[in-house]
Amino acid sequence: ALGGELFTRMQRVERLKPKDASVYVCMVASALGFLSERHIAHRDLKLENLLVDDVGYLKLVDFGFAKVIETRSWTFCGTPDYLAPEILAHKGHNYAVDWWALGVLTYEMMHGEPPFMEDDQMHTFKRITANDYHMRIKDDKAADLINKMLQLNPAKRLGMLSGGVKDITNHPLCAHVNMDALLKKELKPPWVPKLSSPLDASN
């Protein structure tokens, strides 16, 4: 993954245009769809755990918290800014937590910071529980997609409905992304790392 972390890339550019962010959303959604079909929850989706390969495609890494969940799990785990409300409420959770985290990630790519961020972790948790976030981008399609993933009820969250991952990849924000081309890595990604050799670790 010679492009380094998506986190590092985001620190350089601060925020992405919705059109570019949507390509990354589709890449991550395709990975999460693969996992959720197998009842696997990753439980630690964040910018740091998305690496960019030599041609600009994302790889989901760090399966340290991943778990096969047939019904529900009660483990309190994850990264504070990305925690789903059902984890905080100790109500038991399944892979719906990953679709929530994708909502957080989508917001963060377009706003330059996570939606519930506070200096005090307990304040962050209060805001997550109250679903208290503010959209500052003027893109209705992006706002709609984020709102549908940051849905307090896990069963109503985009990604968990009958359409599964296609509800995200077919969403108006992502409709321009040709998923067949994406899965074959024929689509031009938002950023391709400049590399001097196959061993260039500068990113």
PDB file of N, CA and C in Angstrom, residues 4-63:
ATOM      1  N   GLY A   4       0.236   5.040   1.313  1.00  0.00           N
ATOM      2  CA  GLY A   4       0.121   5.393   2.729  1.00  0.00           C
ATOM      3  C   GLY A   4      -1.318   5.424   3.209  1.00  0.00           C
ATOM      4  N   GLU A   5      -1.533   6.028   4.374  1.00  0.00           N
ATOM      5  CA  GLU A   5      -2.878   6.084   4.966  1.00  0.00           C
ATOM      6  C   GLU A   5      -3.723   7.166   4.292  1.00  0.00           C
ATOM      7  N   LEU A   6      -5.008   6.890   4.176  1.00  0.00           N
ATOM      8  CA  LEU A   6      -5.936   7.925   3.705  1.00  0.00           C
ATOM      9  C   LEU A   6      -5.919   9.098   4.699  1.00  0.00           C
ATOM     10  N   PHE A   7      -5.652   8.804   5.961  1.00  0.00           N
ATOM     11  CA  PHE A   7      -5.547   9.831   7.013  1.00  0.00           C
ATOM     12  C   PHE A   7      -4.492  10.886   6.630  1.00  0.00           C
ATOM     13  N   THR A   8      -3.314  10.414   6.204  1.00  0.00           N
ATOM     14  CA  THR A   8      -2.218  11.318   5.815  1.00  0.00           C
ATOM     15  C   THR A   8      -2.616  12.149   4.608  1.00  0.00           C
ATOM     16  N   ARG A   9      -3.257  11.497   3.651  1.00  0.00           N
ATOM     17  CA  ARG A   9      -3.728  12.192   2.450  1.00  0.00           C
ATOM     18  C   ARG A   9      -4.726  13.289   2.827  1.00  0.00           C
ATOM     19  N   MET A  10      -5.647  12.979   3.730  1.00  0.00           N
ATOM     20  CA  MET A  10      -6.664  13.952   4.150  1.00  0.00           C
ATOM     21  C   MET A  10      -6.033  15.121   4.910  1.00  0.00           C
ATOM     22  N   GLN A  11      -4.971  14.846   5.665  1.00  0.00           N
ATOM     23  CA  GLN A  11      -4.284  15.942   6.370  1.00  0.00           C
ATOM     24  C   GLN A  11      -3.699  16.937   5.376  1.00  0.00           C
ATOM     25  N   ARG A  12      -3.255  16.418   4.224  1.00  0.00           N
ATOM     26  CA  ARG A  12      -2.669  17.298   3.203  1.00  0.00           C
ATOM     27  C   ARG A  12      -3.733  18.114   2.478  1.00  0.00           C
ATOM     28  N   VAL A  13      -4.852  17.470   2.132  1.00  0.00           N
ATOM     29  CA  VAL A  13      -5.861  18.172   1.314  1.00  0.00           C
ATOM     30  C   VAL A  13      -6.996  18.776   2.143  1.00  0.00           C
ATOM     31  N   GLU A  14      -7.092  18.388   3.415  1.00  0.00           N
ATOM     32  CA  GLU A  14      -8.117  18.842   4.369  1.00  0.00           C
ATOM     33  C   GLU A  14      -9.510  18.315   4.091  1.00  0.00           C
ATOM     34  N   ARG A  15     -10.037  18.552   2.892  1.00  0.00           N
ATOM     35  CA  ARG A  15     -11.364  18.000   2.583  1.00  0.00           C
ATOM     36  C   ARG A  15     -11.460  17.661   1.101  1.00  0.00           C
ATOM     37  N   LEU A  16     -12.406  16.774   0.792  1.00  0.00           N
ATOM     38  CA  LEU A  16     -12.583  16.335  -0.598  1.00  0.00           C
ATOM     39  C   LEU A  16     -13.886  16.875  -1.168  1.00  0.00           C
ATOM     40  N   LYS A  17     -13.899  17.068  -2.479  1.00  0.00           N
ATOM     41  CA  LYS A  17     -15.164  17.396  -3.148  1.00  0.00           C
ATOM     42  C   LYS A  17     -16.067  16.166  -3.041  1.00  0.00           C
ATOM     43  N   PRO A  18     -17.385  16.362  -2.933  1.00  0.00           N
ATOM     44  CA  PRO A  18     -18.305  15.221  -2.834  1.00  0.00           C
ATOM     45  C   PRO A  18     -18.091  14.175  -3.925  1.00  0.00           C
ATOM     46  N   LYS A  19     -17.788  14.633  -5.152  1.00  0.00           N
ATOM     47  CA  LYS A  19     -17.608  13.687  -6.266  1.00  0.00           C
ATOM     48  C   LYS A  19     -16.421  12.752  -6.008  1.00  0.00           C
ATOM     49  N   ASP A  20     -15.331  13.293  -5.462  1.00  0.00           N
ATOM     50  CA  ASP A  20     -14.156  12.468  -5.156  1.00  0.00           C
ATOM     51  C   ASP A  20     -14.411  11.587  -3.938  1.00  0.00           C
ATOM     52  N   ALA A  21     -15.019  12.175  -2.903  1.00  0.00           N
ATOM     53  CA  ALA A  21     -15.316  11.401  -1.692  1.00  0.00           C
ATOM     54  C   ALA A  21     -16.206  10.207  -2.021  1.00  0.00           C
ATOM     55  N   SER A  22     -17.138  10.399  -2.956  1.00  0.00           N
ATOM     56  CA  SER A  22     -18.077   9.324  -3.285  1.00  0.00           C
ATOM     57  C   SER A  22     -17.378   8.101  -3.882  1.00  0.00           C
ATOM     58  N   VAL A  23     -16.260   8.312  -4.579  1.00  0.00           N
ATOM     59  CA  VAL A  23     -15.507   7.176  -5.128  1.00  0.00           C
ATOM     60  C   VAL A  23     -14.932   6.341  -3.973  1.00  0.00           C
ATOM     61  N   TYR A  24     -14.380   7.044  -2.973  1.00  0.00           N
ATOM     62  CA  TYR A  24     -13.852   6.337  -1.794  1.00  0.00           C
ATOM     63  C   TYR A  24     -14.983   5.655  -1.017  1.00  0.00           C
ATOM     64  N   VAL A  25     -16.133   6.321  -0.939  1.00  0.00           N
ATOM     65  CA  VAL A  25     -17.289   5.719  -0.255  1.00  0.00           C
ATOM     66  C   VAL A  25     -17.638   4.384  -0.921  1.00  0.00           C
ATOM     67  N   CYS A  26     -17.648   4.360  -2.253  1.00  0.00           N
ATOM     68  CA  CYS A  26     -17.975   3.126  -2.981  1.00  0.00           C
ATOM     69  C   CYS A  26     -16.926   2.038  -2.749  1.00  0.00           C
ATOM     70  N   MET A  27     -15.648   2.436  -2.679  1.00  0.00           N
ATOM     71  CA  MET A  27     -14.585   1.455  -2.410  1.00  0.00           C
ATOM     72  C   MET A  27     -14.778   0.818  -1.033  1.00  0.00           C
ATOM     73  N   VAL A  28     -15.017   1.668  -0.029  1.00  0.00           N
ATOM     74  CA  VAL A  28     -15.182   1.159   1.337  1.00  0.00           C
ATOM     75  C   VAL A  28     -16.475   0.351   1.448  1.00  0.00           C
ATOM     76  N   ALA A  29     -17.547   0.845   0.816  1.00  0.00           N
ATOM     77  CA  ALA A  29     -18.832   0.132   0.859  1.00  0.00           C
ATOM     78  C   ALA A  29     -18.686  -1.264   0.257  1.00  0.00           C
ATOM     79  N   SER A  30     -17.886  -1.383  -0.806  1.00  0.00           N
ATOM     80  CA  SER A  30     -17.721  -2.687  -1.432  1.00  0.00           C
ATOM     81  C   SER A  30     -17.000  -3.647  -0.492  1.00  0.00           C
ATOM     82  N   ALA A  31     -16.017  -3.139   0.272  1.00  0.00           N
ATOM     83  CA  ALA A  31     -15.322  -3.982   1.265  1.00  0.00           C
ATOM     84  C   ALA A  31     -16.267  -4.370   2.402  1.00  0.00           C
ATOM     85  N   LEU A  32     -17.043  -3.389   2.898  1.00  0.00           N
ATOM     86  CA  LEU A  32     -17.965  -3.674   4.002  1.00  0.00           C
ATOM     87  C   LEU A  32     -19.080  -4.619   3.558  1.00  0.00           C
ATOM     88  N   GLY A  33     -19.517  -4.472   2.301  1.00  0.00           N
ATOM     89  CA  GLY A  33     -20.554  -5.363   1.777  1.00  0.00           C
ATOM     90  C   GLY A  33     -20.066  -6.805   1.758  1.00  0.00           C
ATOM     91  N   PHE A  34     -18.813  -6.985   1.349  1.00  0.00           N
ATOM     92  CA  PHE A  34     -18.188  -8.320   1.323  1.00  0.00           C
ATOM     93  C   PHE A  34     -18.176  -8.912   2.736  1.00  0.00           C
ATOM     94  N   LEU A  35     -17.827  -8.085   3.720  1.00  0.00           N
ATOM     95  CA  LEU A  35     -17.762  -8.556   5.108  1.00  0.00           C
ATOM     96  C   LEU A  35     -19.155  -8.840   5.667  1.00  0.00           C
ATOM     97  N   SER A  36     -20.093  -7.909   5.433  1.00  0.00           N
ATOM     98  CA  SER A  36     -21.412  -8.064   6.047  1.00  0.00           C
ATOM     99  C   SER A  36     -22.173  -9.266   5.486  1.00  0.00           C
ATOM    100  N   GLU A  37     -21.915  -9.604   4.222  1.00  0.00           N
ATOM    101  CA  GLU A  37     -22.524 -10.830   3.664  1.00  0.00           C
ATOM    102  C   GLU A  37     -22.077 -12.064   4.443  1.00  0.00           C
ATOM    103  N   ARG A  38     -20.924 -11.956   5.068  1.00  0.00           N
ATOM    104  CA  ARG A  38     -20.370 -13.066   5.864  1.00  0.00           C
ATOM    105  C   ARG A  38     -20.559 -12.836   7.360  1.00  0.00           C
ATOM    106  N   HIS A  39     -21.422 -11.855   7.713  1.00  0.00           N
ATOM    107  CA  HIS A  39     -21.714 -11.507   9.115  1.00  0.00           C
ATOM    108  C   HIS A  39     -20.464 -11.100   9.889  1.00  0.00           C
ATOM    109  N   ILE A  40     -19.519 -10.494   9.183  1.00  0.00           N
ATOM    110  CA  ILE A  40     -18.307 -10.021   9.850  1.00  0.00           C
ATOM    111  C   ILE A  40     -18.417  -8.517  10.079  1.00  0.00           C
ATOM    112  N   ALA A  41     -18.203  -8.109  11.326  1.00  0.00           N
ATOM    113  CA  ALA A  41     -18.125  -6.679  11.650  1.00  0.00           C
ATOM    114  C   ALA A  41     -16.655  -6.315  11.780  1.00  0.00           C
ATOM    115  N   HIS A  42     -16.225  -5.250  11.107  1.00  0.00           N
ATOM    116  CA  HIS A  42     -14.827  -4.805  11.186  1.00  0.00           C
ATOM    117  C   HIS A  42     -14.586  -4.063  12.503  1.00  0.00           C
ATOM    118  N   ARG A  43     -15.486  -3.163  12.838  1.00  0.00           N
ATOM    119  CA  ARG A  43     -15.554  -2.435  14.107  1.00  0.00           C
ATOM    120  C   ARG A  43     -14.437  -1.431  14.359  1.00  0.00           C
ATOM    121  N   ASP A  44     -13.637  -1.131  13.349  1.00  0.00           N
ATOM    122  CA  ASP A  44     -12.654  -0.060  13.549  1.00  0.00           C
ATOM    123  C   ASP A  44     -12.358   0.676  12.246  1.00  0.00           C
ATOM    124  N   LEU A  45     -13.428   0.928  11.483  1.00  0.00           N
ATOM    125  CA  LEU A  45     -13.280   1.692  10.241  1.00  0.00           C
ATOM    126  C   LEU A  45     -12.939   3.140  10.593  1.00  0.00           C
ATOM    127  N   LYS A  46     -11.850   3.652  10.019  1.00  0.00           N
ATOM    128  CA  LYS A  46     -11.447   5.051  10.187  1.00  0.00           C
ATOM    129  C   LYS A  46     -10.409   5.361   9.113  1.00  0.00           C
ATOM    130  N   LEU A  47     -10.091   6.646   8.967  1.00  0.00           N
ATOM    131  CA  LEU A  47      -9.144   7.067   7.929  1.00  0.00           C
ATOM    132  C   LEU A  47      -7.794   6.356   8.047  1.00  0.00           C
ATOM    133  N   GLU A  48      -7.351   6.128   9.298  1.00  0.00           N
ATOM    134  CA  GLU A  48      -6.049   5.493   9.519  1.00  0.00           C
ATOM    135  C   GLU A  48      -6.027   4.042   9.051  1.00  0.00           C
ATOM    136  N   ASN A  49      -7.202   3.407   8.998  1.00  0.00           N
ATOM    137  CA  ASN A  49      -7.272   1.993   8.622  1.00  0.00           C
ATOM    138  C   ASN A  49      -7.649   1.788   7.155  1.00  0.00           C
ATOM    139  N   LEU A  50      -7.524   2.853   6.380  1.00  0.00           N
ATOM    140  CA  LEU A  50      -7.703   2.750   4.932  1.00  0.00           C
ATOM    141  C   LEU A  50      -6.387   3.145   4.281  1.00  0.00           C
ATOM    142  N   LEU A  51      -5.746   2.187   3.639  1.00  0.00           N
ATOM    143  CA  LEU A  51      -4.469   2.450   2.986  1.00  0.00           C
ATOM    144  C   LEU A  51      -4.682   2.584   1.482  1.00  0.00           C
ATOM    145  N   VAL A  52      -3.851   3.405   0.854  1.00  0.00           N
ATOM    146  CA  VAL A  52      -3.953   3.640  -0.580  1.00  0.00           C
ATOM    147  C   VAL A  52      -2.880   2.808  -1.291  1.00  0.00           C
ATOM    148  N   ASP A  53      -3.299   2.031  -2.290  1.00  0.00           N
ATOM    149  CA  ASP A  53      -2.298   1.218  -2.995  1.00  0.00           C
ATOM    150  C   ASP A  53      -1.594   2.043  -4.079  1.00  0.00           C
ATOM    151  N   ASP A  54      -0.724   1.384  -4.825  1.00  0.00           N
ATOM    152  CA  ASP A  54       0.110   2.109  -5.797  1.00  0.00           C
ATOM    153  C   ASP A  54      -0.680   2.753  -6.927  1.00  0.00           C
ATOM    154  N   VAL A  55      -1.926   2.283  -7.176  1.00  0.00           N
ATOM    155  CA  VAL A  55      -2.730   2.889  -8.247  1.00  0.00           C
ATOM    156  C   VAL A  55      -3.867   3.756  -7.711  1.00  0.00           C
ATOM    157  N   GLY A  56      -3.884   3.983  -6.385  1.00  0.00           N
ATOM    158  CA  GLY A  56      -4.861   4.906  -5.805  1.00  0.00           C
ATOM    159  C   GLY A  56      -6.117   4.269  -5.244  1.00  0.00           C
ATOM    160  N   TYR A  57      -6.144   2.927  -5.174  1.00  0.00           N
ATOM    161  CA  TYR A  57      -7.313   2.235  -4.617  1.00  0.00           C
ATOM    162  C   TYR A  57      -7.123   1.969  -3.119  1.00  0.00           C
ATOM    163  N   LEU A  58      -8.238   1.952  -2.388  1.00  0.00           N
ATOM    164  CA  LEU A  58      -8.169   1.768  -0.938  1.00  0.00           C
ATOM    165  C   LEU A  58      -8.136   0.296  -0.539  1.00  0.00           C
ATOM    166  N   LYS A  59      -7.407   0.042   0.538  1.00  0.00           N
ATOM    167  CA  LYS A  59      -7.415  -1.286   1.175  1.00  0.00           C
ATOM    168  C   LYS A  59      -7.867  -1.090   2.616  1.00  0.00           C
ATOM    169  N   LEU A  60      -8.824  -1.874   3.058  1.00  0.00           N
ATOM    170  CA  LEU A  60      -9.271  -1.837   4.454  1.00  0.00           C
ATOM    171  C   LEU A  60      -8.358  -2.754   5.263  1.00  0.00           C
ATOM    172  N   VAL A  61      -7.730  -2.201   6.310  1.00  0.00           N
ATOM    173  CA  VAL A  61      -6.768  -2.983   7.100  1.00  0.00           C
ATOM    174  C   VAL A  61      -7.117  -2.944   8.593  1.00  0.00           C
ATOM    175  N   ASP A  62      -6.335  -3.647   9.378  1.00  0.00           N
ATOM    176  CA  ASP A  62      -6.442  -3.732  10.844  1.00  0.00           C
ATOM    177  C   ASP A  62      -7.740  -4.419  11.283  1.00  0.00           C
ATOM    178  N   PHE A  63      -7.711  -5.729  11.238  1.00  0.00           N
ATOM    179  CA  PHE A  63      -8.881  -6.521  11.634  1.00  0.00           C
ATOM    180  C   PHE A  63      -8.788  -6.961  13.095  1.00  0.00           C
TER     181      PHE A  63
END
